[in-house]
Coordinates of C-alpha atoms and ligand atoms in Angstrom, one line a residue:
X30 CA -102.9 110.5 -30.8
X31 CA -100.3 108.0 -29.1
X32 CA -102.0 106.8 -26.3
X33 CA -99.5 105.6 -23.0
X34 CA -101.5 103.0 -20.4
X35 CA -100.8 103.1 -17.0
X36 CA -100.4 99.4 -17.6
X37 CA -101.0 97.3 -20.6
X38 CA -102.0 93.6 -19.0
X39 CA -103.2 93.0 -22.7
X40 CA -99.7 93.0 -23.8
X41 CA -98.3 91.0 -21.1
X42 CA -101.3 88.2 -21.9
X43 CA -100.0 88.2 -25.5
X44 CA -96.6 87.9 -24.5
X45 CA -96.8 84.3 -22.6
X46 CA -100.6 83.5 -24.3
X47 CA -99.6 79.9 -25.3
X48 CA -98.2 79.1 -21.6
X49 CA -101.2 80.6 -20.4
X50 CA -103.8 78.8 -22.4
X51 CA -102.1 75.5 -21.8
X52 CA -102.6 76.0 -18.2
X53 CA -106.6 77.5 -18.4
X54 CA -107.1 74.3 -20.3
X55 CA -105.7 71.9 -18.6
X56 CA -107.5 73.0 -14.8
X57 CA -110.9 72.6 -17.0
X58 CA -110.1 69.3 -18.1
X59 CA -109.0 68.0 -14.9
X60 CA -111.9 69.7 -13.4
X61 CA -109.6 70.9 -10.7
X62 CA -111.6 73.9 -9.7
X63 CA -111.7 74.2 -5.8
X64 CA -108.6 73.3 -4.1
X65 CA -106.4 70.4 -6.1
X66 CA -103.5 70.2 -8.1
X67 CA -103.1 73.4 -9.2
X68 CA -103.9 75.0 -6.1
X69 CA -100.9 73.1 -3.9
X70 CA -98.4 73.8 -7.0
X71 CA -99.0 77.2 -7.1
X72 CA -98.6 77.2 -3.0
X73 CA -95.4 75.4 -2.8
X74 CA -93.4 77.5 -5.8
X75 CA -94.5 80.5 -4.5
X76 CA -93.4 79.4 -0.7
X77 CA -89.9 78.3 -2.2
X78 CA -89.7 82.3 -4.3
X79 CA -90.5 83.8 -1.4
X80 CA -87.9 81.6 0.9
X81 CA -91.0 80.5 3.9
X82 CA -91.9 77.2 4.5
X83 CA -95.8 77.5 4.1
X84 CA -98.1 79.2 1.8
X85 CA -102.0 79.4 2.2
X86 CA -104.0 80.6 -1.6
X87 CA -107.0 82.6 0.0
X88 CA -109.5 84.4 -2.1
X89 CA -108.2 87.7 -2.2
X90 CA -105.8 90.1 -0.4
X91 CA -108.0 91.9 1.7
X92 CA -109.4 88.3 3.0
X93 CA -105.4 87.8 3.6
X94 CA -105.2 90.1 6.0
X95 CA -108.0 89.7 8.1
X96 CA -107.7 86.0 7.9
X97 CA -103.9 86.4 9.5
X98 CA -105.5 89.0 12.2
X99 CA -108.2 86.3 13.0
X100 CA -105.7 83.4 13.2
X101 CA -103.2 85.3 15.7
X102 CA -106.7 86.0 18.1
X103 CA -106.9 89.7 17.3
X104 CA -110.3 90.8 18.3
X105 CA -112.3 93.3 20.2
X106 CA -111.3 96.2 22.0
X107 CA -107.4 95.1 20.5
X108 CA -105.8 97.9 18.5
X109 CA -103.7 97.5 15.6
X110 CA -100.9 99.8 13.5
X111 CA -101.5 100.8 10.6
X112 CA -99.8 103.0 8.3
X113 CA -101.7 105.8 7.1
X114 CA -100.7 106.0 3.5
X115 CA -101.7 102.9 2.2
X116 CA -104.7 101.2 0.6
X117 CA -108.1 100.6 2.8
X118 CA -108.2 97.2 2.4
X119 CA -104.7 97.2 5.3
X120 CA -107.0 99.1 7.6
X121 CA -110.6 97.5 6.7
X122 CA -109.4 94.1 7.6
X123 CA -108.4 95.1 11.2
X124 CA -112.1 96.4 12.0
X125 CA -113.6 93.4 10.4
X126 CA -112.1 91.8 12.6
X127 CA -113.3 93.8 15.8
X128 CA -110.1 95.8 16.4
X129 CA -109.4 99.3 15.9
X130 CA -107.0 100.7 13.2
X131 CA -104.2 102.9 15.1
X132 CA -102.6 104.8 12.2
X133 CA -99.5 106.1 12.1
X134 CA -97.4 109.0 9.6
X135 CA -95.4 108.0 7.0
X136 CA -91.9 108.7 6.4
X137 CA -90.1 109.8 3.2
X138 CA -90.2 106.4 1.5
X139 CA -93.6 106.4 2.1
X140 CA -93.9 103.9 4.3
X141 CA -94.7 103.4 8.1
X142 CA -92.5 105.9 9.9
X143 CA -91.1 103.6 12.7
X144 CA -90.0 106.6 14.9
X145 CA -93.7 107.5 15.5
X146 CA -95.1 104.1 16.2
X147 CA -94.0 103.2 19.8
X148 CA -95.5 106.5 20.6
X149 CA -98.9 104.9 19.3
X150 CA -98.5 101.9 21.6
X151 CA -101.3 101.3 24.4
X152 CA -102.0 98.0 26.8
X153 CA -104.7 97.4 23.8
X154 CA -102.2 97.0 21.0
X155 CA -101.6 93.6 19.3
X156 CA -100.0 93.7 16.3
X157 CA -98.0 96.1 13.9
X158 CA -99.3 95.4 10.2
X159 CA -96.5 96.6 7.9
X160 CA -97.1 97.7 4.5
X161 CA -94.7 97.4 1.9
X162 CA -95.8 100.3 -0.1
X163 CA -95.4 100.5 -3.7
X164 CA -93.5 97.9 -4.1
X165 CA -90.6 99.3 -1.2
X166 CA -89.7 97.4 1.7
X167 CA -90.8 98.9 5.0
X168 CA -88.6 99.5 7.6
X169 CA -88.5 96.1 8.8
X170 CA -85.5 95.8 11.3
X171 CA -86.7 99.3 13.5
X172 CA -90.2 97.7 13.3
X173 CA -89.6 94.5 13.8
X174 CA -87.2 95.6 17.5
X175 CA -90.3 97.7 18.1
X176 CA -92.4 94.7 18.0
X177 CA -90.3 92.4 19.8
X178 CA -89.7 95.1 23.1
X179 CA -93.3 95.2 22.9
X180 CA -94.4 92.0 22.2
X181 CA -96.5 92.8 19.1
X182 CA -96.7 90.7 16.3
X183 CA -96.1 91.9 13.1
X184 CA -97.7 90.8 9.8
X185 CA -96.4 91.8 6.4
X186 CA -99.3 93.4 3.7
X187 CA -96.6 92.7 1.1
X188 CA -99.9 93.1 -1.4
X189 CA -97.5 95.4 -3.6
X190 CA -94.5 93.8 -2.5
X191 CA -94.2 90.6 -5.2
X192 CA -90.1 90.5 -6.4
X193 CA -89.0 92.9 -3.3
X194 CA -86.0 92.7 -1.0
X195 CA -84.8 93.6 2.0
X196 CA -81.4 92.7 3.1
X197 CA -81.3 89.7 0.5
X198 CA -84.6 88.3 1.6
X199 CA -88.1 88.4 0.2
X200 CA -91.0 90.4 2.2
X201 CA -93.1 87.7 3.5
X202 CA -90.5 86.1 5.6
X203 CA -90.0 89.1 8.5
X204 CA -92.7 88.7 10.4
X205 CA -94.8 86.4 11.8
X206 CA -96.5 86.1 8.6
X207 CA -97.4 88.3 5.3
X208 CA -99.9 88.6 2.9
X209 CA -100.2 88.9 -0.7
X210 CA -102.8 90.2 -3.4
X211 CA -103.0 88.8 -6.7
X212 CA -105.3 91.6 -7.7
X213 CA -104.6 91.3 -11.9
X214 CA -102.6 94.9 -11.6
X215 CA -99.8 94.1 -8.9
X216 CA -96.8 93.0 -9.8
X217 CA -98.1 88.7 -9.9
X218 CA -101.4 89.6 -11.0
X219 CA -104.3 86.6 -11.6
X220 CA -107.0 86.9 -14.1
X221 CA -109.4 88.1 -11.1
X222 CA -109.4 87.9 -7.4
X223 CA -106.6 85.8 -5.6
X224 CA -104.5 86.2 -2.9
X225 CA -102.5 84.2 -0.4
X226 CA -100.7 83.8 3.0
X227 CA -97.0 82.8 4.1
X228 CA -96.1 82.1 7.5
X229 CA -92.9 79.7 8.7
X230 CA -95.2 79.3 11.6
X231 CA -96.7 75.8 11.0
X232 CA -99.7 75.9 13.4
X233 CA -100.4 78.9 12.1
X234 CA -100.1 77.8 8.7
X235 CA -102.7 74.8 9.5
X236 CA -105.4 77.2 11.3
X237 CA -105.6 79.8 8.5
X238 CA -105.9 76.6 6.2
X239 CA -108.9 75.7 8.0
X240 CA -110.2 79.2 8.5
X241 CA -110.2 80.0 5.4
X242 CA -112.2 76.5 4.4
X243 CA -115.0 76.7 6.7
X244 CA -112.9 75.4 9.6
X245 CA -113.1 72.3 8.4
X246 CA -110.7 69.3 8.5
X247 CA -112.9 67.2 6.5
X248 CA -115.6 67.5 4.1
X249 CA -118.0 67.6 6.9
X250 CA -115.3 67.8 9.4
X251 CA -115.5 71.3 11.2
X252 CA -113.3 72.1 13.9
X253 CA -114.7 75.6 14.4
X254 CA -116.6 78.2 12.0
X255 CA -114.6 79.8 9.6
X256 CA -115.2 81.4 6.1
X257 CA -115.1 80.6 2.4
X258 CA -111.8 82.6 1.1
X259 CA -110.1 79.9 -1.6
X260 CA -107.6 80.8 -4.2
X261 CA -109.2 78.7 -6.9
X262 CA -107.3 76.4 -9.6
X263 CA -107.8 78.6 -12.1
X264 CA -106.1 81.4 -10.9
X265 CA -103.6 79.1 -9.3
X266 CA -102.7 77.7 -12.9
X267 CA -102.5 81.2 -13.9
X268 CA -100.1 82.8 -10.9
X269 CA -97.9 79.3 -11.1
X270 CA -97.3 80.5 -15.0
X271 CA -96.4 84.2 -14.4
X272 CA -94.5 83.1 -11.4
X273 CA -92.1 82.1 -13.6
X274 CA -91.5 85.3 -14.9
X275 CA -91.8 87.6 -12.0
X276 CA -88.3 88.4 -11.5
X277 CA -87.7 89.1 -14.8
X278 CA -90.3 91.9 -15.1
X279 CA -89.5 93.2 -11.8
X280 CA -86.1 93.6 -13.6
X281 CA -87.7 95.8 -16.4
X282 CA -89.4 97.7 -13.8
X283 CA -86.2 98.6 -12.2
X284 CA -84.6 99.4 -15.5
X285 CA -87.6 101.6 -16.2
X286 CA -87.6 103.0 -13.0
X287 CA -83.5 104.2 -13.5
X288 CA -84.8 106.0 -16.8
X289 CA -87.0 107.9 -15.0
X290 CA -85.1 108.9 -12.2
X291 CA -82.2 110.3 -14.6
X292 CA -84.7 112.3 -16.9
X293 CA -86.5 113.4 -13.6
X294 CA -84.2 114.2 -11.0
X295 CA -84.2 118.0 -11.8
X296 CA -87.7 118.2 -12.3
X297 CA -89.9 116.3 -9.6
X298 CA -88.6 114.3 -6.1
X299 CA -88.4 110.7 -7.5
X300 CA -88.8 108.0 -5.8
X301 CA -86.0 107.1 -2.2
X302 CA -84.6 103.7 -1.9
X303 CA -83.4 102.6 1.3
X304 CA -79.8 101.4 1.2
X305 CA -80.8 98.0 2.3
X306 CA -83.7 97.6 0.2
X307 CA -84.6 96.4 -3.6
X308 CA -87.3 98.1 -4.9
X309 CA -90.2 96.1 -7.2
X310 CA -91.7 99.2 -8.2
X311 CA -95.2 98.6 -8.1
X312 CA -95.7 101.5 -8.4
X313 CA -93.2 104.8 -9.8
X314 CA -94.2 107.8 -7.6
X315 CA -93.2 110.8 -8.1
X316 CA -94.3 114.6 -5.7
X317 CA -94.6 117.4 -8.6
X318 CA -95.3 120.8 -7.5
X319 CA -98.9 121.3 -9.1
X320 CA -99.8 118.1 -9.5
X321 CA -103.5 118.0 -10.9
X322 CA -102.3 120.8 -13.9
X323 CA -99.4 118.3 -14.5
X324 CA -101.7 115.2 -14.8
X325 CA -104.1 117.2 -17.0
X326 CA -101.1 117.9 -19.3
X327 CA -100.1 114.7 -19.1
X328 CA -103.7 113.2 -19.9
X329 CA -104.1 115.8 -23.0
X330 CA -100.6 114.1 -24.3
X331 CA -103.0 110.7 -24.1
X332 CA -100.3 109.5 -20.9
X333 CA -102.1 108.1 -17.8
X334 CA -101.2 108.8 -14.6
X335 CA -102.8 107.3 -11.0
X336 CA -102.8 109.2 -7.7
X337 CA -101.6 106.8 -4.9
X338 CA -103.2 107.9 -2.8
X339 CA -105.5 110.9 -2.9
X340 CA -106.7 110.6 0.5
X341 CA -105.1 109.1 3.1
X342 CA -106.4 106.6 5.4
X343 CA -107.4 108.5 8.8
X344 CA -109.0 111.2 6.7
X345 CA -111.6 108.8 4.8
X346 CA -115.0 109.3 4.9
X347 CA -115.3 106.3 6.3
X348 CA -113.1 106.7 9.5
X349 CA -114.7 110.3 9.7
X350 CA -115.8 108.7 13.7
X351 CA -112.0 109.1 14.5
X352 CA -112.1 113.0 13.9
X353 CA -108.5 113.4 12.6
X354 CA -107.0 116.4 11.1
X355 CA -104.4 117.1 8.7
X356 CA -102.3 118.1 11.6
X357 CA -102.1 114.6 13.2
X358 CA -100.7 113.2 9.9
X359 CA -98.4 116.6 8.6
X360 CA -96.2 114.0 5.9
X361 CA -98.9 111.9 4.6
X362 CA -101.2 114.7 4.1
X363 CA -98.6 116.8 2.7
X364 CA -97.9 114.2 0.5
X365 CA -101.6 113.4 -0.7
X366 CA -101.2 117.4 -2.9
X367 CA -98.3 116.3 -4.7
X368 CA -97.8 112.7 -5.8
X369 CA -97.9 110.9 -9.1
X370 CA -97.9 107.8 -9.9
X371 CA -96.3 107.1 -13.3
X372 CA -97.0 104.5 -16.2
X373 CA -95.1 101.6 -15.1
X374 CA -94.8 98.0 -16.3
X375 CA -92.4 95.5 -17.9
X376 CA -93.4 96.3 -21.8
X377 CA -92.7 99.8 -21.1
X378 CA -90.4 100.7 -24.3
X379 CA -87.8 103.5 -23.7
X380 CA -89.8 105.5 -26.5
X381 CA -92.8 105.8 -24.2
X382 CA -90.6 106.5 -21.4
X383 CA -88.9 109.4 -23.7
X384 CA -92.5 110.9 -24.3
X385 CA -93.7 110.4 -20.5
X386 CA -89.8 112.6 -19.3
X387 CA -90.6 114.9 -22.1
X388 CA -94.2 115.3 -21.1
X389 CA -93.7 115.9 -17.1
X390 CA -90.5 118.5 -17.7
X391 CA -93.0 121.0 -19.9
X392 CA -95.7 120.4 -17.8
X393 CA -93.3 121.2 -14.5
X394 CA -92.1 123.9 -16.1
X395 CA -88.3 122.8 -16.5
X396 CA -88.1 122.9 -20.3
X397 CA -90.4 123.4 -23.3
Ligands
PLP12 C1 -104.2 95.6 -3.3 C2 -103.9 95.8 -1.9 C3 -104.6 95.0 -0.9 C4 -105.9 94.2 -1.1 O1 -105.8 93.2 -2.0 P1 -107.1 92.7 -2.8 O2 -106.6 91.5 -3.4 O3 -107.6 93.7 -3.8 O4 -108.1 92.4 -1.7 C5 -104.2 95.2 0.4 N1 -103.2 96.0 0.8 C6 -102.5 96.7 -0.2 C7 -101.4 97.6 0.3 C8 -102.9 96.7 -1.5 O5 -102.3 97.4 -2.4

């Protein structure tokens, strides 16, 4: 039986393997591990792509965020925004930090709804963390006047966000600084855990280079305690490679993502674009009336499919303690029944994408 991934990283190794290889073997033979060469290259291209004037390689995306939150002085009793369709790492780095996660609905892009967040807005609050979800811009110019009337600070989790824009410009350069996952499925994916911070902020730039080292300044230099959260030359090589090719496969993404919307349109709600936004289509989501019958239909045809996300944030387990019901987030959980996330990456072939269309209108119901 044909057999559709949800994403084929395999293929893309195959497809730059000798670029790749050079790169893995070179870092080993310089030894340059922790820190180094590799490391500051990969920092200032990807600073220059996204158009800010410092990048910080941390050890993962999660890290990225609660690095920025410690860095700006978040801490206890502060409360933070959060959207509440997103990933947990956006909210899980705001209580490791000591503050408290204020969620807030999401609109029909899926992202933050900026209507309902000044509502959500105490003495406490500190910062607004923006997520770019699925590879969609947030609202950035209603959140980031919210944010300046208040004086909040706003931080970018652009984790699914590589090869977006808004308005011309890059996530990552809106607020006061953004984070990034290299996780090896998001758009710029490393061959493990990676991430990274960009700020225009220098002082900023140079604490969360510290923090994220220890605190040091020195080998045995240390300013004040930090953590160990390093991207590492390795992965640096890596990222500095695919770099290269980013925009091009967040081109095939968008072409992929216009075949879909044609063969769909009549069948399932595909996916909004705000007019001032480029989508890098992380993610392809889709909201199918029965969803779960529809992804067992598509499974049996060997197609994957993701839900993004089954539960939404506020009604984890693990924020049980805040008592929410489905009632304080009607569009989020209204939209936890019925999304779909779609195979999507840059060696999907158009006969894939003819077998996916073909799959989802039988299973919908709007043709045999
Ligand atoms: C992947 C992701 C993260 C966390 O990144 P890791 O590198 O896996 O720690 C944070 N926020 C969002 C929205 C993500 O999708």
């Amino acid at each position: 039986m044909r057999h559709i991934p949800f994403l084929d990283l395999g293929n893309q190794y195959l497809s730059i393997k000798s670029e790749v290889d050079a790169a893995i073997e070179s870092v080993i033979r310089d030894s340059a591990f922790i820190k180094g060469k590799y490391v500051e290259s990969f920092e200032r291209n990807f600073a220059e792509y996204i158009g800010v004037k410092n990048c910080v390689g941390v050890g993962n995306g999660t890290d990225a965020i609660f690095i920025s939150l410690k860095c700006l002085g978040v801490g206890g009793g502060d409360e933070i925004i959060v959207p509440a369709n997103s990933f947990i790492a956006t909210s899980e780095a705001v209580t490791l930090a000591g503050a408290t996660p204020i969620f807030v609905d999401c609109n029909e892009y899926y992202n933050i709804e900026a209507e309902k967040i000044e509502q959500s807005i105490t003495s406490k609050t500190k910062a607004i963390i923006a997520v770019h979800l699925y590879g969609q811009p947030a609202d950035m110019d209603a959140i980031l006047d919210i944010a300046k009337r208040h004086n909040l600070f706003v931080i970018e989790d652009a984790a699914q966000a590589h090869g977006a824009e808004y308005k011309g410009r890059k996530p990552g350069s809106f607020g006061i600084c953004a984070t990034f996952s290299f996780y090896p499925g998001k758009n710029l994916g490393a061959y493990g855990d990676a991430g990274a911070i960009v700020t225009n902020d220098d002082t900023l730039a140079g604490k969360i280079r510290m923090f994220a080292n220890h605190g040091r300044v020195d080998k045995y230099d240390h300013k004040f305690e930090g953590i160990n959260s390093r991207l590492d030359g390795l992965q640096a090589a890596i990222l500095d490679v695919k770099l290269r090719h980013l925009d091009a496969w967040v081109e095939q993404r968008r072409s992929a993502a216009g075949i879909y919307d044609e063969g769909l349109r009549d069948a399932v709600v595909t996916p909004r674009v705000l007019s001032q936004a480029k989508h890098a289509y992380h993610l392809y989501v889709v909201q199918v009336e029965g969803r779960d019958k529809v992804r067992e239909l598509l499974k049996e045809r060997g197609i994957e499919t993701g839900i993004h996300y089954p539960i939404p944030l506020p009604f984890l387990e693990a924020y049980r303690r805040f008592g929410y019901a489905p009632e304080n987030f009607p569009v989020a959980a209204e939209y936890a029944k019925s999304v779909l996330s779609l195979p999507m990456h840059e060696g999907l072939t158009e006969d894939d994408q003819e077998c996916i269309i073909a799959a989802v209108l039988k299973a919908s119901g709007n043709k045999d």
